[in-house]
Short mmCIF file of C-alpha atoms in Angstrom, two decimals:
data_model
loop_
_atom_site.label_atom_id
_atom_site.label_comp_id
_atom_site.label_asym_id
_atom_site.label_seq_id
_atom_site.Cartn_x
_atom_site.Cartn_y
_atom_site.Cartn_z
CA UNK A 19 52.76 141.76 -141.36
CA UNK A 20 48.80 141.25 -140.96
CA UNK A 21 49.55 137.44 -140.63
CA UNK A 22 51.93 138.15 -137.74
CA UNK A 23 50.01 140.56 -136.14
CA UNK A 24 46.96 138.63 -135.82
CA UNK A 25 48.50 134.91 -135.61
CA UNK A 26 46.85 131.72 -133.84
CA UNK A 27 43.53 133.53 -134.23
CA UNK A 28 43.59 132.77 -138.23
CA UNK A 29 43.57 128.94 -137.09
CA UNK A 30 40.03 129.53 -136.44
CA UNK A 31 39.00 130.51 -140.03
CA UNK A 32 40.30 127.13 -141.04
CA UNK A 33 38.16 125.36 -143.85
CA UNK A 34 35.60 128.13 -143.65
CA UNK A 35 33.50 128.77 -146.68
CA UNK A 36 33.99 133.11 -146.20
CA UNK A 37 32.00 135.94 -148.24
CA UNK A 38 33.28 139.51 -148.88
CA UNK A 39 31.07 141.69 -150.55
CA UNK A 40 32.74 145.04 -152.31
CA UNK A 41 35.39 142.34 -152.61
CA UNK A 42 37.29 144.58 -155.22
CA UNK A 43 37.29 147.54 -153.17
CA UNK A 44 40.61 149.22 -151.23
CA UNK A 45 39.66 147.84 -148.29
CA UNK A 46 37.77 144.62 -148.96
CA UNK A 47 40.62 143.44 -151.32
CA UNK A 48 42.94 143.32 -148.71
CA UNK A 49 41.04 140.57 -147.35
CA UNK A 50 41.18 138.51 -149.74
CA UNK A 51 44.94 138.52 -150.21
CA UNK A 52 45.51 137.42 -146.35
CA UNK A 53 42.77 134.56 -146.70
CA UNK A 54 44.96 133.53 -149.98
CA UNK A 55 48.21 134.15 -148.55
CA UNK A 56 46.70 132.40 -144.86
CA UNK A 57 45.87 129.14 -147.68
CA UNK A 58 49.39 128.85 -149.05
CA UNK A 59 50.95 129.02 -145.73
CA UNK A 60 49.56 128.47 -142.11
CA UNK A 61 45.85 126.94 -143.39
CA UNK A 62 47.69 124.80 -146.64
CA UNK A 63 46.21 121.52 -145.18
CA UNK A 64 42.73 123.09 -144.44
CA UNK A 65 41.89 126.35 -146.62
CA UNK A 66 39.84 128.80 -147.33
CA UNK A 67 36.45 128.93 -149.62
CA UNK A 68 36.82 132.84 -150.63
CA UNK A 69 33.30 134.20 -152.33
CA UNK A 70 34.13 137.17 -153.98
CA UNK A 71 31.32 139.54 -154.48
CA UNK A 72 31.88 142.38 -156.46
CA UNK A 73 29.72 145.29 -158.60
CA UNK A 74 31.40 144.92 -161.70
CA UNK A 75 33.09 141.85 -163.36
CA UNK A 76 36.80 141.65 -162.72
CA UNK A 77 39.49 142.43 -165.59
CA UNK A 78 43.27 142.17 -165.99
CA UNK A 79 43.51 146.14 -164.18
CA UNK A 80 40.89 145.06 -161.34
CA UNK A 81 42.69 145.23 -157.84
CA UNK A 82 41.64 141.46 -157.56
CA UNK A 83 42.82 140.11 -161.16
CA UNK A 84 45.76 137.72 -159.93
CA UNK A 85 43.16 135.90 -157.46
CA UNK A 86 40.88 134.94 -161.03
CA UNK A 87 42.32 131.18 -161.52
CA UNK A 88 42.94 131.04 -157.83
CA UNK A 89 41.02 127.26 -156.80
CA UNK A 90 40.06 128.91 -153.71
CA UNK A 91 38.31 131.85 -154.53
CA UNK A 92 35.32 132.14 -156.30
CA UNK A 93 33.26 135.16 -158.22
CA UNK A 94 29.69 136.19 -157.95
CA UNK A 95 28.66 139.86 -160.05
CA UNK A 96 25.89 142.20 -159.49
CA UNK A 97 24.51 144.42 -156.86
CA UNK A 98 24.50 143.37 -153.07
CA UNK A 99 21.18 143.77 -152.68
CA UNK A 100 19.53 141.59 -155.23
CA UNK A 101 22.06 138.95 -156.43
CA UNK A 102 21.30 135.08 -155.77
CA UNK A 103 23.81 133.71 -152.90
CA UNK A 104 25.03 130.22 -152.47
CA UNK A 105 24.73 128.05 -149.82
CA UNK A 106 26.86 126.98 -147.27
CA UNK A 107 28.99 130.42 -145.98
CA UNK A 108 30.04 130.95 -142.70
CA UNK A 109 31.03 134.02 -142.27
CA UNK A 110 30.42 137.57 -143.84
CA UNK A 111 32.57 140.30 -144.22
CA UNK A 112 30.30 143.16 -145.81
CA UNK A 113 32.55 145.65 -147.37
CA UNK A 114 30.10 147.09 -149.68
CA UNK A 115 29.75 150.63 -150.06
CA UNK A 116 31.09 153.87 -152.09
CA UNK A 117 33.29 155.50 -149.40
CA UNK A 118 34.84 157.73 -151.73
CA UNK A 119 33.14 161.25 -151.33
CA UNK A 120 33.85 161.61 -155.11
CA UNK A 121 31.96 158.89 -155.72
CA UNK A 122 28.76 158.95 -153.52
CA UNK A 123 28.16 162.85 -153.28
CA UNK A 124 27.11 161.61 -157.07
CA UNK A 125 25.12 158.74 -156.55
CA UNK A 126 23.57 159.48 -153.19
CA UNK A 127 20.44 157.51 -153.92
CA UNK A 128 22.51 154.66 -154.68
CA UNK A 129 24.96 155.01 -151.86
CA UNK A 130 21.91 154.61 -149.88
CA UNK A 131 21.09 151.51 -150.70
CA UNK A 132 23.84 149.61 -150.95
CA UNK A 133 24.41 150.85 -147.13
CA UNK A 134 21.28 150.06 -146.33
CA UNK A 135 19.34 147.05 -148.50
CA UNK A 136 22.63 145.48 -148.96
CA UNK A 137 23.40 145.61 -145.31
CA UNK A 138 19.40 143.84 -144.31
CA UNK A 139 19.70 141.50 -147.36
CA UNK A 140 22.97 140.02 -145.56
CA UNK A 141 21.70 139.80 -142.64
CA UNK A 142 18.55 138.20 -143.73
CA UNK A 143 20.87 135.33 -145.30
CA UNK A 144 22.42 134.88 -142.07
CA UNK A 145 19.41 134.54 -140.11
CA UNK A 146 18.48 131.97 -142.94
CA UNK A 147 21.62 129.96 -143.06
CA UNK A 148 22.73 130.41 -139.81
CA UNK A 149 25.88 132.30 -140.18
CA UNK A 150 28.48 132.37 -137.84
CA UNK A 151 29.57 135.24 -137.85
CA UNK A 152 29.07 138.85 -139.65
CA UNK A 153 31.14 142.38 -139.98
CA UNK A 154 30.30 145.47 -140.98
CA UNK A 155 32.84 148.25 -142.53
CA UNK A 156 31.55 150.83 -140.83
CA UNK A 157 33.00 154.34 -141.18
CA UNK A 158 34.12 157.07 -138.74
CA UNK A 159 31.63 159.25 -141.02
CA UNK A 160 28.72 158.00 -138.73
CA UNK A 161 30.02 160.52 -136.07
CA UNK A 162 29.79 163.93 -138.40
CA UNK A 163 31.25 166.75 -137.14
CA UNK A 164 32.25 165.84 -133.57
CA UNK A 165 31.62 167.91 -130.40
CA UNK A 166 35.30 168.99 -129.57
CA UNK A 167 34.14 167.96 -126.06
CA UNK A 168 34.32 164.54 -127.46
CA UNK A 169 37.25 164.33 -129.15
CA UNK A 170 38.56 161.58 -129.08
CA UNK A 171 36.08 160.06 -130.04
CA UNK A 172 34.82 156.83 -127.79
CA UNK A 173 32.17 154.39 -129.62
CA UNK A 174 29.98 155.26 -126.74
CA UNK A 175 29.54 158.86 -128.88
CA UNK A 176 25.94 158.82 -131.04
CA UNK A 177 27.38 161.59 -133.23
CA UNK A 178 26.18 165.15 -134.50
CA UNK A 179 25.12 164.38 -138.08
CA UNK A 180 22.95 166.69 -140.15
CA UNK A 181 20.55 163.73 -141.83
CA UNK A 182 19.81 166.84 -144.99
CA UNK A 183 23.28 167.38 -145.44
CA UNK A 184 25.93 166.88 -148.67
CA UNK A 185 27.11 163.73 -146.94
CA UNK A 186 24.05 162.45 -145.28
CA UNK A 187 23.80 159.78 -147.83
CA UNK A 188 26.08 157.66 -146.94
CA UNK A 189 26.82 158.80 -143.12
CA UNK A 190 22.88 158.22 -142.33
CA UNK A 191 23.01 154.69 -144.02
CA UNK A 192 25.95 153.83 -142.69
CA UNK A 193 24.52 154.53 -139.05
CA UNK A 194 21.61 152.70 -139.88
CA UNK A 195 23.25 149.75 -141.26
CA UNK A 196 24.61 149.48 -137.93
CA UNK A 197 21.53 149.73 -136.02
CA UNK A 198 20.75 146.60 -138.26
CA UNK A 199 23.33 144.69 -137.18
CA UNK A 200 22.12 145.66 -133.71
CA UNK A 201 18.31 144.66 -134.00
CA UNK A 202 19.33 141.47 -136.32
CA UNK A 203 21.71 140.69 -133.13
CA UNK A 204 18.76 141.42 -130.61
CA UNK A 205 15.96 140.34 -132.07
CA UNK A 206 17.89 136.96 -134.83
CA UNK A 207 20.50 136.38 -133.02
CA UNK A 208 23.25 136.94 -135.49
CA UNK A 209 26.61 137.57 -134.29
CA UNK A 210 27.26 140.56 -135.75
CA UNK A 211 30.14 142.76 -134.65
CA UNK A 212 30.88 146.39 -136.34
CA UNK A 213 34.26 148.51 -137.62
CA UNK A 214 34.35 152.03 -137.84
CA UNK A 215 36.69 152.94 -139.77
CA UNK A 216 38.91 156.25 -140.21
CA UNK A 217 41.03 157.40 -143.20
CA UNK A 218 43.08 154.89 -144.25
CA UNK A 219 45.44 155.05 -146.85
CA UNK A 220 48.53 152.98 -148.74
CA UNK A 221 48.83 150.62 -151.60
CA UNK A 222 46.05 150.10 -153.99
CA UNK A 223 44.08 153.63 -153.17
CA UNK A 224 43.14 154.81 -156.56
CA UNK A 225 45.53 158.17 -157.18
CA UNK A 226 42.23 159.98 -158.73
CA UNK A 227 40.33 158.50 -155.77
CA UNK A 228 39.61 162.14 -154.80
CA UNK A 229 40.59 161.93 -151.28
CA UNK A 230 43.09 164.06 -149.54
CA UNK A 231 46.60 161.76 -149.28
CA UNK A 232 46.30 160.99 -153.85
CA UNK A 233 45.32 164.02 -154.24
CA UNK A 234 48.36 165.72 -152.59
CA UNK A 235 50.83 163.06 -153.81
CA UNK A 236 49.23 163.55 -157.29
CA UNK A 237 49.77 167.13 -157.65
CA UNK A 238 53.28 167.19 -155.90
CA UNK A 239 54.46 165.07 -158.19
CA UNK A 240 53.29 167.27 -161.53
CA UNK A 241 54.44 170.11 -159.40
CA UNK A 242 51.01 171.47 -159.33
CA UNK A 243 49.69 173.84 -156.94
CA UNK A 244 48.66 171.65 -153.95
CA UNK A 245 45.10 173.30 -152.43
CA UNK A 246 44.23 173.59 -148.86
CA UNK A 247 41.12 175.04 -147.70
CA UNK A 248 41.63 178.12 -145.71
CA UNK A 249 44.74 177.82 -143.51
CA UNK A 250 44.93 174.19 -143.06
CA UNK A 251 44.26 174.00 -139.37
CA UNK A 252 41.93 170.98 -139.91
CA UNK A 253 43.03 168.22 -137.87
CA UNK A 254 43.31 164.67 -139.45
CA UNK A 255 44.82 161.25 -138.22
CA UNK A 256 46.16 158.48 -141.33
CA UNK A 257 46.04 154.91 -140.79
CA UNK A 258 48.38 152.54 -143.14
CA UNK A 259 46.22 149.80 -144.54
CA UNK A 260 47.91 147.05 -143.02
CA UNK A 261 47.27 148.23 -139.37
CA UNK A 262 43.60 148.80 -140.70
CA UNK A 263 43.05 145.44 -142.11
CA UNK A 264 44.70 143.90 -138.72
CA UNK A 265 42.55 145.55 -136.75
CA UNK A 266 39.61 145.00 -138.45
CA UNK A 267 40.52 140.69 -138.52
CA UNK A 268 40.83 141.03 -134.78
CA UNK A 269 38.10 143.03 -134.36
CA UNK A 270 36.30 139.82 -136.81
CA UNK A 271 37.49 137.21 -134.59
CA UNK A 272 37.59 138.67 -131.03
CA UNK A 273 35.28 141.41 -131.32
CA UNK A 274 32.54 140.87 -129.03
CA UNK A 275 29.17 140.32 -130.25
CA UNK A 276 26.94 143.60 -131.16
CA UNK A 277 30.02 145.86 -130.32
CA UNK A 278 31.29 148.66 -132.31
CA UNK A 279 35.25 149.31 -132.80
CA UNK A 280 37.09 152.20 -133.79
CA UNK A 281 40.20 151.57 -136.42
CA UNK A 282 42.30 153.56 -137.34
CA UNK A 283 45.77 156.01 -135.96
CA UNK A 284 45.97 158.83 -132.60
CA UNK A 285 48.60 160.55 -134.97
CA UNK A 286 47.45 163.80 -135.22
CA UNK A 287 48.56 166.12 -138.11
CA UNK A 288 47.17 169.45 -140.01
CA UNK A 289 46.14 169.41 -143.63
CA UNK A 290 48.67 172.03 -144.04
CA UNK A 291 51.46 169.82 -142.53
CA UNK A 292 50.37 166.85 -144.77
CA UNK A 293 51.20 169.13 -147.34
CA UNK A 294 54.38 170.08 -146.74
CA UNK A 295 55.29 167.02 -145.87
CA UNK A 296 54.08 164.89 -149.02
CA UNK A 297 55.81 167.99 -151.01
CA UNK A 298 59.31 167.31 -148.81
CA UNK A 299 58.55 163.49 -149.59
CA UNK A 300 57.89 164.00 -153.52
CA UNK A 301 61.13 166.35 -154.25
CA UNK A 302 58.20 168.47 -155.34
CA UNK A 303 58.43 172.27 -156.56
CA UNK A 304 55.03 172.31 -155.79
CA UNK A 305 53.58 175.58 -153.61
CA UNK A 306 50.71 175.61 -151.30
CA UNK A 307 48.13 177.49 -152.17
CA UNK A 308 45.02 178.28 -149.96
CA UNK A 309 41.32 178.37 -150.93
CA UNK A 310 37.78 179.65 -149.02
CA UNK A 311 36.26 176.69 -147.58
CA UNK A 312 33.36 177.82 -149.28
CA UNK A 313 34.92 176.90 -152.71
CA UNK A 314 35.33 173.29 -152.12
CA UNK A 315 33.05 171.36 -154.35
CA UNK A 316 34.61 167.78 -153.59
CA UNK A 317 34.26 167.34 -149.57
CA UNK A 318 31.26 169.81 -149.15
CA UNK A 319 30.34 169.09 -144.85
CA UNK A 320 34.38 167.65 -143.68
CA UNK A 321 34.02 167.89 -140.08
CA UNK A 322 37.59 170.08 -138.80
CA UNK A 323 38.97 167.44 -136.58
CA UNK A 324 37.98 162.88 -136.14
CA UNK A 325 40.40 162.02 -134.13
CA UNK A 326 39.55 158.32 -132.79
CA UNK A 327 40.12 157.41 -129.10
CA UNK A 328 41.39 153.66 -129.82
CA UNK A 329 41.00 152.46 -126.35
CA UNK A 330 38.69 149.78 -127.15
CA UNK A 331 40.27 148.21 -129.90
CA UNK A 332 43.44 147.84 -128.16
CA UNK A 333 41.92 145.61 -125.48
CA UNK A 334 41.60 142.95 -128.52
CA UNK A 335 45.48 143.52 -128.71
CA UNK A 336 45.68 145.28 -131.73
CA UNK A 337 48.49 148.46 -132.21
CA UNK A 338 49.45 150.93 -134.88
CA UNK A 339 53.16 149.88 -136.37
CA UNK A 340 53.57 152.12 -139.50
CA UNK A 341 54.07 155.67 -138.35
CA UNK A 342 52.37 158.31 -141.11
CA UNK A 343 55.72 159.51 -142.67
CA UNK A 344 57.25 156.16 -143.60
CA UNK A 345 53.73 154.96 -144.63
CA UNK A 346 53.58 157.95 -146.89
CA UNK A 347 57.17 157.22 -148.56
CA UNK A 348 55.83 153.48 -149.10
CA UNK A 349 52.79 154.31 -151.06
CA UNK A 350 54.30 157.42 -153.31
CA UNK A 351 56.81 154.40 -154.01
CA UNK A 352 53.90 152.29 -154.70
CA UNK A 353 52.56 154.73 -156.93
CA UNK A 354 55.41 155.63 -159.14
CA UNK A 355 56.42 151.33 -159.62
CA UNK A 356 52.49 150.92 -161.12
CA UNK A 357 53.31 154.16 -163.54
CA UNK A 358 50.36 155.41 -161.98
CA UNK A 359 52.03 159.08 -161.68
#
């Protein structure tokens, strides 16, 4: 489906030497599989070089074991910042960073860095070796809670963060990793172009990730209370990951140079809704149960309502195809054939 979405522009990735960083991550691992699947198919006479950059080393229940004897693709371990690169990449896809409130709201030092040093360390290797081209996963969290004037939200929109906040961590060096990508662009040269990315969900997102989607699916199906804050009115919009990761390839290879893109869906739904309906979805007994906002300890500073205005993106031809409902029933399907629930 990415493949097809994207088509002839893939030809120009042929026999491209191409680095992910965060390589095992939800997102970033997606990436590798199409540059695999692109080798055994439409680029078999000219592949792919994938370096795979990752935190940790990969094992048998990594989301990127079945790519370890692949000829194509290529290992390097240890923190984006610091570890030894090799020579001869073209293109950069940094993917690097916790994006999981439940993880960074506990290393926010940490978060910061790898946003940040990882981010200029990349970009210092391009200006050195003459990269091609770079991206930067970006986030919809460099916004913060929106100005309902403003929603949706246009790129053109510098945001209302609070830089002492819960999540400023990772929203502030997000935002500056993408001023970065700006001055290195400026100032180097680089052709950097940057994603911002809104909740995406499907295959592969960890069910104890933390985040809203698991952690519904995960308690319908133990017929556990599933907890909303307040009444639910807060407004969210789901992107499947395949319509994510095809955006963010055309984004990649059409994006124009020092430009920012919004990814992600216009379909608008209330937590309490997304309840309801992942309960319907689950044959779940489960009840909805409501909580002060004030009580929430996981997602301390969620803005009420992101909605994305996708204008932009869709001038590089890219559109949604998997409505939220069936994308839903596809990854509690996904979920229950890894025995994950």
């Amino acid at each position: 489906s990415i493949i097809e979405s994207v088509g002839s522009g893939f030809l120009e990735l042929a026999g491209k030497t191409i680095l992910i960083t965060g390589a095992n991550g939800f997102i970033a691992s997606y990436f590798a599989d199409t540059i695999l699947f692109l080798n055994a198919t439409l680029l078999k006479k000219n592949p792919i070089k994938l370096i795979l950059l990752t935190h940790h080393k990969i094992t048998r229940k990594s989301r990127l074991s079945h790519c370890i004897n692949n000829p194509n693709a290529q290992f390097i371990v240890g923190d984006v910042a610091s570890v030894p690169l090799p020579n001869n990449i073209d293109i950069i896809i940094n993917g690097a960073s916790k994006a999981s409130p439940k993880e960074y709201l506990g290393k926010l030092i940490e978060t910061a860095d790898v946003n940040v040093l990882g981010t200029k360390k990349l970009l210092e290797y391009c200006v050195k070796e003459k990269i091609s081209k770079f991206l930067l996963v970006s986030s919809a969290e460099v916004y913060g809670d929106p100005d309902p004037d403003f929603i949706p939200i246009e790129e053109v929109y510098s945001g209302n963060v609070d830089q002492l906040g819960p999540r400023s961590a990772y929203q502030e060096s997000k935002r500056f990793a993408e001023t970065l990508c700006s001055l290195y662009w400026k100032e180097r040269g680089i052709s950097s172009v940057i994603a911002r990315l809104f909740h995406t969900y499907g295959p592969r997102l960890s069910l104890n990730d933390g985040r809203v989607i698991p952690e519904f699916i995960r308690r319908a199906h133990i017929n556990e209370d599933v907890l909303i804050a307040d009444t639910g009115s807060s407004i969210r919009t789901f992107a499947y990951i395949s319509d994510s990761i095809s955006g963010l390839w055309k984004i990649l290879i059409h994006g124009q140079t020092g430009q920012a893109y919004n990814i992600g869906s216009e379909e608008e739904i209330d937590i309490s809704r997304l309840a309801e309906l992942i309960i319907k979805l689950s044959n779940s007994k489960s009840r909805i149960v409501s909580i002060p906002s004030t009580q929430r300890s996981l997602s301390p500073g969620t803005p009420n309502k992101t909605t994305p205005s996708l204008r932009k993106i869709k001038t590089l031809g890219h559109t949604n195809k998997i409505p939220l409902e069936l994308g839903l029933k596809r990854l509690i399907g996904w979920y229950k054939n890894q025995r994950a629930l």
